[in-house]
Short mmCIF file of C-alpha atoms in Angstrom, two decimals:
data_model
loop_
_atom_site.label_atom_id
_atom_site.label_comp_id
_atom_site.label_asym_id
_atom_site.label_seq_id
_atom_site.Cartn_x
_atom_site.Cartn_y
_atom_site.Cartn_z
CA UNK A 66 77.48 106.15 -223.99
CA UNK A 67 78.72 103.24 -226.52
CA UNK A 68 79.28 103.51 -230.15
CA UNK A 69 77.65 101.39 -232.52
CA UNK A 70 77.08 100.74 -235.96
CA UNK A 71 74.41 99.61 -238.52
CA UNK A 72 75.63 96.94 -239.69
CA UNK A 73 73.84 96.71 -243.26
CA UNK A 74 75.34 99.76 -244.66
CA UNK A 75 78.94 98.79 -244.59
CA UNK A 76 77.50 97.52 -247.82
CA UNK A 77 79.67 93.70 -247.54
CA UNK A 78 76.61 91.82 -246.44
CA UNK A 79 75.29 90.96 -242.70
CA UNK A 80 77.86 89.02 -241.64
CA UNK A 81 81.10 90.96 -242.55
CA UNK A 82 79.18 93.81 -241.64
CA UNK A 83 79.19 92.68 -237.65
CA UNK A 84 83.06 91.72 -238.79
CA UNK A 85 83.73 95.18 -240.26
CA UNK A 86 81.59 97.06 -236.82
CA UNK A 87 84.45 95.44 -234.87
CA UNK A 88 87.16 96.37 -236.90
CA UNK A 89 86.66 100.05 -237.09
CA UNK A 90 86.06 99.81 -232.84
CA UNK A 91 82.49 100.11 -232.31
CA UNK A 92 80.95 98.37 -229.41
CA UNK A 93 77.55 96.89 -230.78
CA UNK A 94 75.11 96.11 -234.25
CA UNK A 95 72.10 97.41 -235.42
CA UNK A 96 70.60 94.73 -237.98
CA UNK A 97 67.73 94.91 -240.28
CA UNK A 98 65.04 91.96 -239.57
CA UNK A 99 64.54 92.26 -243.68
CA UNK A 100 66.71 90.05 -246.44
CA UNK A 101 68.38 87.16 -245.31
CA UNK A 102 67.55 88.05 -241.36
CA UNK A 103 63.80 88.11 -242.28
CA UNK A 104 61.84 86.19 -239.38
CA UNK A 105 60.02 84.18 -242.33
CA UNK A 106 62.58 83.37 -244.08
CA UNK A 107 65.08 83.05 -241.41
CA UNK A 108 67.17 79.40 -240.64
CA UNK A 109 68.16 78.09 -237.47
CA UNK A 110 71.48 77.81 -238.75
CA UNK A 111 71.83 81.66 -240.35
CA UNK A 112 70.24 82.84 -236.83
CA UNK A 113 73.25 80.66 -235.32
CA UNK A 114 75.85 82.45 -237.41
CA UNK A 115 74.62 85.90 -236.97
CA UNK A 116 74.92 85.00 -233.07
CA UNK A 117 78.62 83.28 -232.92
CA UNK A 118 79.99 86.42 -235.25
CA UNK A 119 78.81 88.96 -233.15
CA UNK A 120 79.74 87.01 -229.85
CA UNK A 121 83.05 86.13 -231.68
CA UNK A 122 83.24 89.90 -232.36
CA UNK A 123 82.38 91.04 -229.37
CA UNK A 124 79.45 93.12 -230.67
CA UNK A 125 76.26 93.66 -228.67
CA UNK A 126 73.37 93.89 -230.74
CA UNK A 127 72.03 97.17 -229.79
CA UNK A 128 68.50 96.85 -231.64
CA UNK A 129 66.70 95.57 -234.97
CA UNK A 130 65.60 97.56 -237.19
CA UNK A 131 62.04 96.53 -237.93
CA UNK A 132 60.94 98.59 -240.92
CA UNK A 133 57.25 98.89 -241.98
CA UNK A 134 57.39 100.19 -245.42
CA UNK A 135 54.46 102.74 -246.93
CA UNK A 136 52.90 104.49 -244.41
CA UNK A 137 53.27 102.63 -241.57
CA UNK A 138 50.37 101.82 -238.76
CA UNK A 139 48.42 104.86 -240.94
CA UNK A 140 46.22 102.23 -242.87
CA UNK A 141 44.17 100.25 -240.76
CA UNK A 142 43.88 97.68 -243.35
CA UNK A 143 47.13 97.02 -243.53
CA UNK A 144 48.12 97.17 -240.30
CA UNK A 145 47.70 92.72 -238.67
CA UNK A 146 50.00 91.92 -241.11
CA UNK A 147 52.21 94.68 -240.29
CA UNK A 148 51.70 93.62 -236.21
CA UNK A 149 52.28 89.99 -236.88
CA UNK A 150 55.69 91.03 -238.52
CA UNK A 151 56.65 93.41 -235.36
CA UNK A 152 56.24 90.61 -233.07
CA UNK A 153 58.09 88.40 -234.86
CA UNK A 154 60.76 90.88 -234.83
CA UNK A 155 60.84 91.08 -231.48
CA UNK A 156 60.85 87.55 -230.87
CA UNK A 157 64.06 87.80 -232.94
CA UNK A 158 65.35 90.33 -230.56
CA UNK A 159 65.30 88.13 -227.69
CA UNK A 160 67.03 85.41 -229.49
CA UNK A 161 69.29 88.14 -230.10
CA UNK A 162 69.48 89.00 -226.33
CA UNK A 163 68.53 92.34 -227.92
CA UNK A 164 65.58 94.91 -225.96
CA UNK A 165 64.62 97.30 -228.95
CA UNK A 166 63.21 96.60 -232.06
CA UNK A 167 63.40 100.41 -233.97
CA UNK A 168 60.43 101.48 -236.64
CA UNK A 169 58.62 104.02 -238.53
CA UNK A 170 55.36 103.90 -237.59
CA UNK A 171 54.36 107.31 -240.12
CA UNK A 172 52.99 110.39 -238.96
CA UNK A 173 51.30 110.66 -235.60
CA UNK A 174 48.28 113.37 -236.32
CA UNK A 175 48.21 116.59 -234.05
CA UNK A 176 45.05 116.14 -233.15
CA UNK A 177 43.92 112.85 -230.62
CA UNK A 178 40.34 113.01 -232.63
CA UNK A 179 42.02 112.62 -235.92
CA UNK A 180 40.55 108.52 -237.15
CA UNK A 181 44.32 108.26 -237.96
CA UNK A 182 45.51 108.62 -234.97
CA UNK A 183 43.44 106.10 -232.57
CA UNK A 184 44.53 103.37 -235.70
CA UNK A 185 47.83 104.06 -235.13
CA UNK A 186 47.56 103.83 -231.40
CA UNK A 187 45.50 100.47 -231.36
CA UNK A 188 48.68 99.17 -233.27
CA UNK A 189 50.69 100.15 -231.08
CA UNK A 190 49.52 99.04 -228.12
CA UNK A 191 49.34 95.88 -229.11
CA UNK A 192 52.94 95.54 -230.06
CA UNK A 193 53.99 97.04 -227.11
CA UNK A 194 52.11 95.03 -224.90
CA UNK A 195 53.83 91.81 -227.08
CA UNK A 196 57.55 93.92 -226.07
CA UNK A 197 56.36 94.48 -222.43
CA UNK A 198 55.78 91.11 -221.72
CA UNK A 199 59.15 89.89 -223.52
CA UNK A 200 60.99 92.62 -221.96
CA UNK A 201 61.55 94.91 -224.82
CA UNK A 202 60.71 98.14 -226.34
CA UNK A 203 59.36 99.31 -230.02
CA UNK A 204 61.11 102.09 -230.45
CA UNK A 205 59.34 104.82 -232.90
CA UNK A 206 61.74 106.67 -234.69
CA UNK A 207 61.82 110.62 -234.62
CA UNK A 208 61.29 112.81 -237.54
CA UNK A 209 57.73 112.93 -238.66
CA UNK A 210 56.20 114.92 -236.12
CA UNK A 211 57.42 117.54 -233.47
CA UNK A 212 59.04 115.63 -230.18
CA UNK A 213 56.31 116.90 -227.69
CA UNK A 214 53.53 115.29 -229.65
CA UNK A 215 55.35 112.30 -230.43
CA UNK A 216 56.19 111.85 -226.38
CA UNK A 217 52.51 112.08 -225.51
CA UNK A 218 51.39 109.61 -228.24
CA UNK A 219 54.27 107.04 -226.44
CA UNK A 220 52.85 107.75 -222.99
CA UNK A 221 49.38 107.01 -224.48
CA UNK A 222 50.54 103.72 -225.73
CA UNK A 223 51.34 102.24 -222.60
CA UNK A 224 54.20 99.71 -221.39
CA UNK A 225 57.29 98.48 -224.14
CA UNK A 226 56.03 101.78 -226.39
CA UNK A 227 59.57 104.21 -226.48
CA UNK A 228 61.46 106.31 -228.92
CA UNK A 229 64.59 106.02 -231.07
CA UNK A 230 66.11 109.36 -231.29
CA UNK A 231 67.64 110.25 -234.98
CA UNK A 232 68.61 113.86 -234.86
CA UNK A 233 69.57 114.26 -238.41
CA UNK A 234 65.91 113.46 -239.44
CA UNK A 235 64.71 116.63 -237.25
CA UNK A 236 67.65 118.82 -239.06
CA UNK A 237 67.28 117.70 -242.68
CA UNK A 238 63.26 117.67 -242.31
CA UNK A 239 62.18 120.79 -240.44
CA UNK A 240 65.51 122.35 -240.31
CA UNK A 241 64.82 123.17 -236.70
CA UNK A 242 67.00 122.53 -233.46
CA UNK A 243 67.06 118.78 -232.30
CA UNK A 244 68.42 119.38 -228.81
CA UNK A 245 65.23 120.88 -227.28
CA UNK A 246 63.36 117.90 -228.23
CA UNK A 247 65.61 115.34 -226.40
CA UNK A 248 64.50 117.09 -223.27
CA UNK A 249 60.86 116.50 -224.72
CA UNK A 250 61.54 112.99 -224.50
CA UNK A 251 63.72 112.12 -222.04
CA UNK A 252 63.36 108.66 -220.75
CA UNK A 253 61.05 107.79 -223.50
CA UNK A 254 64.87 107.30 -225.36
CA UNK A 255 65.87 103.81 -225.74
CA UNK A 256 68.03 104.50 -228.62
CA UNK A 257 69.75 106.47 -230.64
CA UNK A 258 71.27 106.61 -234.36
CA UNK A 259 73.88 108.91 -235.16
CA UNK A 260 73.63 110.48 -238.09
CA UNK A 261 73.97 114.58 -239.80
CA UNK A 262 72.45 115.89 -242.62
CA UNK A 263 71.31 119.64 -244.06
CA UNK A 264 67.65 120.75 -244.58
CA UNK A 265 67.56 122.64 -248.48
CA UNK A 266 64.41 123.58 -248.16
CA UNK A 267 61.88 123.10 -245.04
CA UNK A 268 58.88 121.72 -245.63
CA UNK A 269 56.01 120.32 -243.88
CA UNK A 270 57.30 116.80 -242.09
CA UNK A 271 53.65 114.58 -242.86
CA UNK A 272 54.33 115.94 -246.94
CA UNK A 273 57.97 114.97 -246.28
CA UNK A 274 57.26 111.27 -244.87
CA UNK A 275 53.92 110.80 -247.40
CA UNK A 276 56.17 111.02 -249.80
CA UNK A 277 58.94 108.98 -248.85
CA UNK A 278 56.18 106.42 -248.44
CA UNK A 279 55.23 106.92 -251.90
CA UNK A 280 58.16 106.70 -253.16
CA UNK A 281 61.06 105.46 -251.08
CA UNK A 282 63.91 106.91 -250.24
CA UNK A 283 65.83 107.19 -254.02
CA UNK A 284 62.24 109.10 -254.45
CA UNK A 285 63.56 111.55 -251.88
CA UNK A 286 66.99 112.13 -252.70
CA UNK A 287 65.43 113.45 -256.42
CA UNK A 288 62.49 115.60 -254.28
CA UNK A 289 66.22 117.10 -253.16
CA UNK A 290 64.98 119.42 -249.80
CA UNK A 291 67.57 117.47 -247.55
CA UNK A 292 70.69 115.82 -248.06
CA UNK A 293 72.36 113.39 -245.52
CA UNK A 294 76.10 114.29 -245.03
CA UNK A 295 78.85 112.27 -243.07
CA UNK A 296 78.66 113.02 -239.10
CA UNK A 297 79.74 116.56 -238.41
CA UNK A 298 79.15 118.08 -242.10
CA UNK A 299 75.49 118.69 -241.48
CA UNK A 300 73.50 120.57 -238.47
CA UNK A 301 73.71 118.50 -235.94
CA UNK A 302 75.28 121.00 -232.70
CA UNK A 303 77.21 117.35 -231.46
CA UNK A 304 78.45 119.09 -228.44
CA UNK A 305 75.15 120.52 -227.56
CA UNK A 306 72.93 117.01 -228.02
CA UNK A 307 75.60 115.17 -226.72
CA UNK A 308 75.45 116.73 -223.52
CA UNK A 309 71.87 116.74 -223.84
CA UNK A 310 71.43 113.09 -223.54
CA UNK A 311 73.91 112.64 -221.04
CA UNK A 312 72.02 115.60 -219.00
CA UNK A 313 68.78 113.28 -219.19
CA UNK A 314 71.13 110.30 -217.86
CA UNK A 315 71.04 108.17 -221.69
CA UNK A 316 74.15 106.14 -221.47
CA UNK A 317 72.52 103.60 -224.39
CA UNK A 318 74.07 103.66 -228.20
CA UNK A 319 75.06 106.26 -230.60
CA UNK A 320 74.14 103.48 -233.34
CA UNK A 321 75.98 105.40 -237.00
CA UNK A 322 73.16 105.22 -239.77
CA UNK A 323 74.50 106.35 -242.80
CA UNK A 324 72.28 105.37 -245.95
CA UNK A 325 74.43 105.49 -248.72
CA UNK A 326 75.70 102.93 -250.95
CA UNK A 327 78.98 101.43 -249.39
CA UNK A 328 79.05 103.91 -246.66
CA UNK A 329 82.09 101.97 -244.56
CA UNK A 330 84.75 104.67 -245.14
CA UNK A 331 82.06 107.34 -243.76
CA UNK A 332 80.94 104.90 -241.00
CA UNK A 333 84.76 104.48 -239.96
CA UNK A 334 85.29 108.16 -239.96
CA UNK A 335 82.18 108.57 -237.72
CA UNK A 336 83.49 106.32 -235.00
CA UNK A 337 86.22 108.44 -234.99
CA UNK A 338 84.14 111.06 -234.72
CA UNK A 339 82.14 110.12 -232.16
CA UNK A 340 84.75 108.18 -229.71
CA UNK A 341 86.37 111.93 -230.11
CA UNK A 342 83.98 114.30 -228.84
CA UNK A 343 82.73 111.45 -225.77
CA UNK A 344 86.30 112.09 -224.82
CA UNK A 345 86.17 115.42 -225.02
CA UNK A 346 82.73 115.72 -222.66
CA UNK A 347 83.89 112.77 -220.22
CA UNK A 348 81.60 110.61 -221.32
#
């Protein structure tokens, strides 16, 4: 497995953050297609940049992040706009020589007769269809809905439909376990982002994710029933889901997401972390 690093939360900007990835020893970049790596608003020349640095850097890019906003593919009516901007995002990707494009896509329903979920599907296959062809994947992140149901609704999507796998949102959401569910997905896992955190209160994921979408993420740090924590000060078992996704063969990146303001000291530390317990398990 490699290390890797999202490089928008060292907090210096795009550019020193592929500069500061490298310095603390990861291996690859996460980027956000939002800001000044929008597709819309992006140059030839910034795209040009981003590429030398990370070349010059030695940093793969390991995915985009492509982030939907609100409540994802939920709202029908809002969803073409939403599509058009996933497949720009993964034409970025290739120009990126990058194959996943990560997202939030809200919360699958339980039920396949819900309206909700055959809206949420349509989207989806039609983006992944756009990553098939191109040779990528959309990537749905976990948290919003138990593992199982979130592995059929991939396999119902078809071709360049996977998942991301974030532990911590499984911990700090439900409070439950996140190593049974990497079994539940198994090769559905393109990617991964490292990160811990502590459930203070479990509640139901959908209320959890409604109201992030409501109200972003400063919303849910005042709701206060989780709290993100630097790697290995939340719930995350890392010897136990580490050898979890090397039992179901992932060798891909432990990309570090830590969403806090200036997180680089924490990000460093988590390298650390990480390069530590992969030698410890072999890995």
């Amino acid at each position: 497995m490699k290390i890797g690093t999202l490089a928008d939360w060292f907090g210096v900007g795009l550019i020193e953050g592929i500069r500061e990835s490298e310095r603390c020893g990861a291996q690859g970049v996460q980027v956000y297609a939002a800001g000044e790596l929008h597709p819309k608003d992006l140059t030839r020349e910034k795209l040009e940049l981003v590429k030398r640095t990370a070349r010059d850097c030695h940093q793969q890019v390991s995915a985009l992040c492509g982030e939907l906003g609100g409540y994802g593919f939920e709202k029908s009516e809002d969803n073409p706009e939403k599509i058009a901007y996933l497949k720009s995002v993964i034409d970025l990707a290739g120009e990126l020589d990058c194959g996943v494009v990560t997202t939030h896509i809200g919360v699958v329903p339980a039920s396949k007769s819900d309206p909700t979920y055959q809206v949420m599907l349509e989207a989806m296959q039609e983006v992944g269809a756009y990553a098939a062809a191109r040779g990528a994947y959309i990537a749905v992140e976990t948290g919003p809905e138990k593992i199982s149901r979130l592995a059929a609704f991939v396999d119902d999507c078809g071709k360049g439909v996977a998942i991301n796998y974030d532990p911590a949102n499984i911990v700090m959401v439900s409070g439950e376990d996140p190593v049974p569910g990497v079994f539940d997905a198994g090769k559905r896992i393109v990617h991964t982002h490292a990160k811990d955190g502590l459930c203070l209160e479990p509640n139901d994921p959908a209320v959890h994710y409604h109201w992030f979408a409501e109200y972003g993420l400063e919303g849910m740090r005042e709701r206060a029933t989780c709290r993100e924590t630097p790697l290995g000060e939340g719930a995350v078992d890392w010897e136990r889901y580490l050898q979890a996704l090397h039992q179901i063969g992932y060798d891909g990146f432990l990309t570090i997401e830590r969403e806090v303001k200036n997180g680089a000291e924490d990000i460093r530390m988590a390298v650390g972390f990480l390069r530590n317990w992969l030698l410890k398990l072999g890995y």
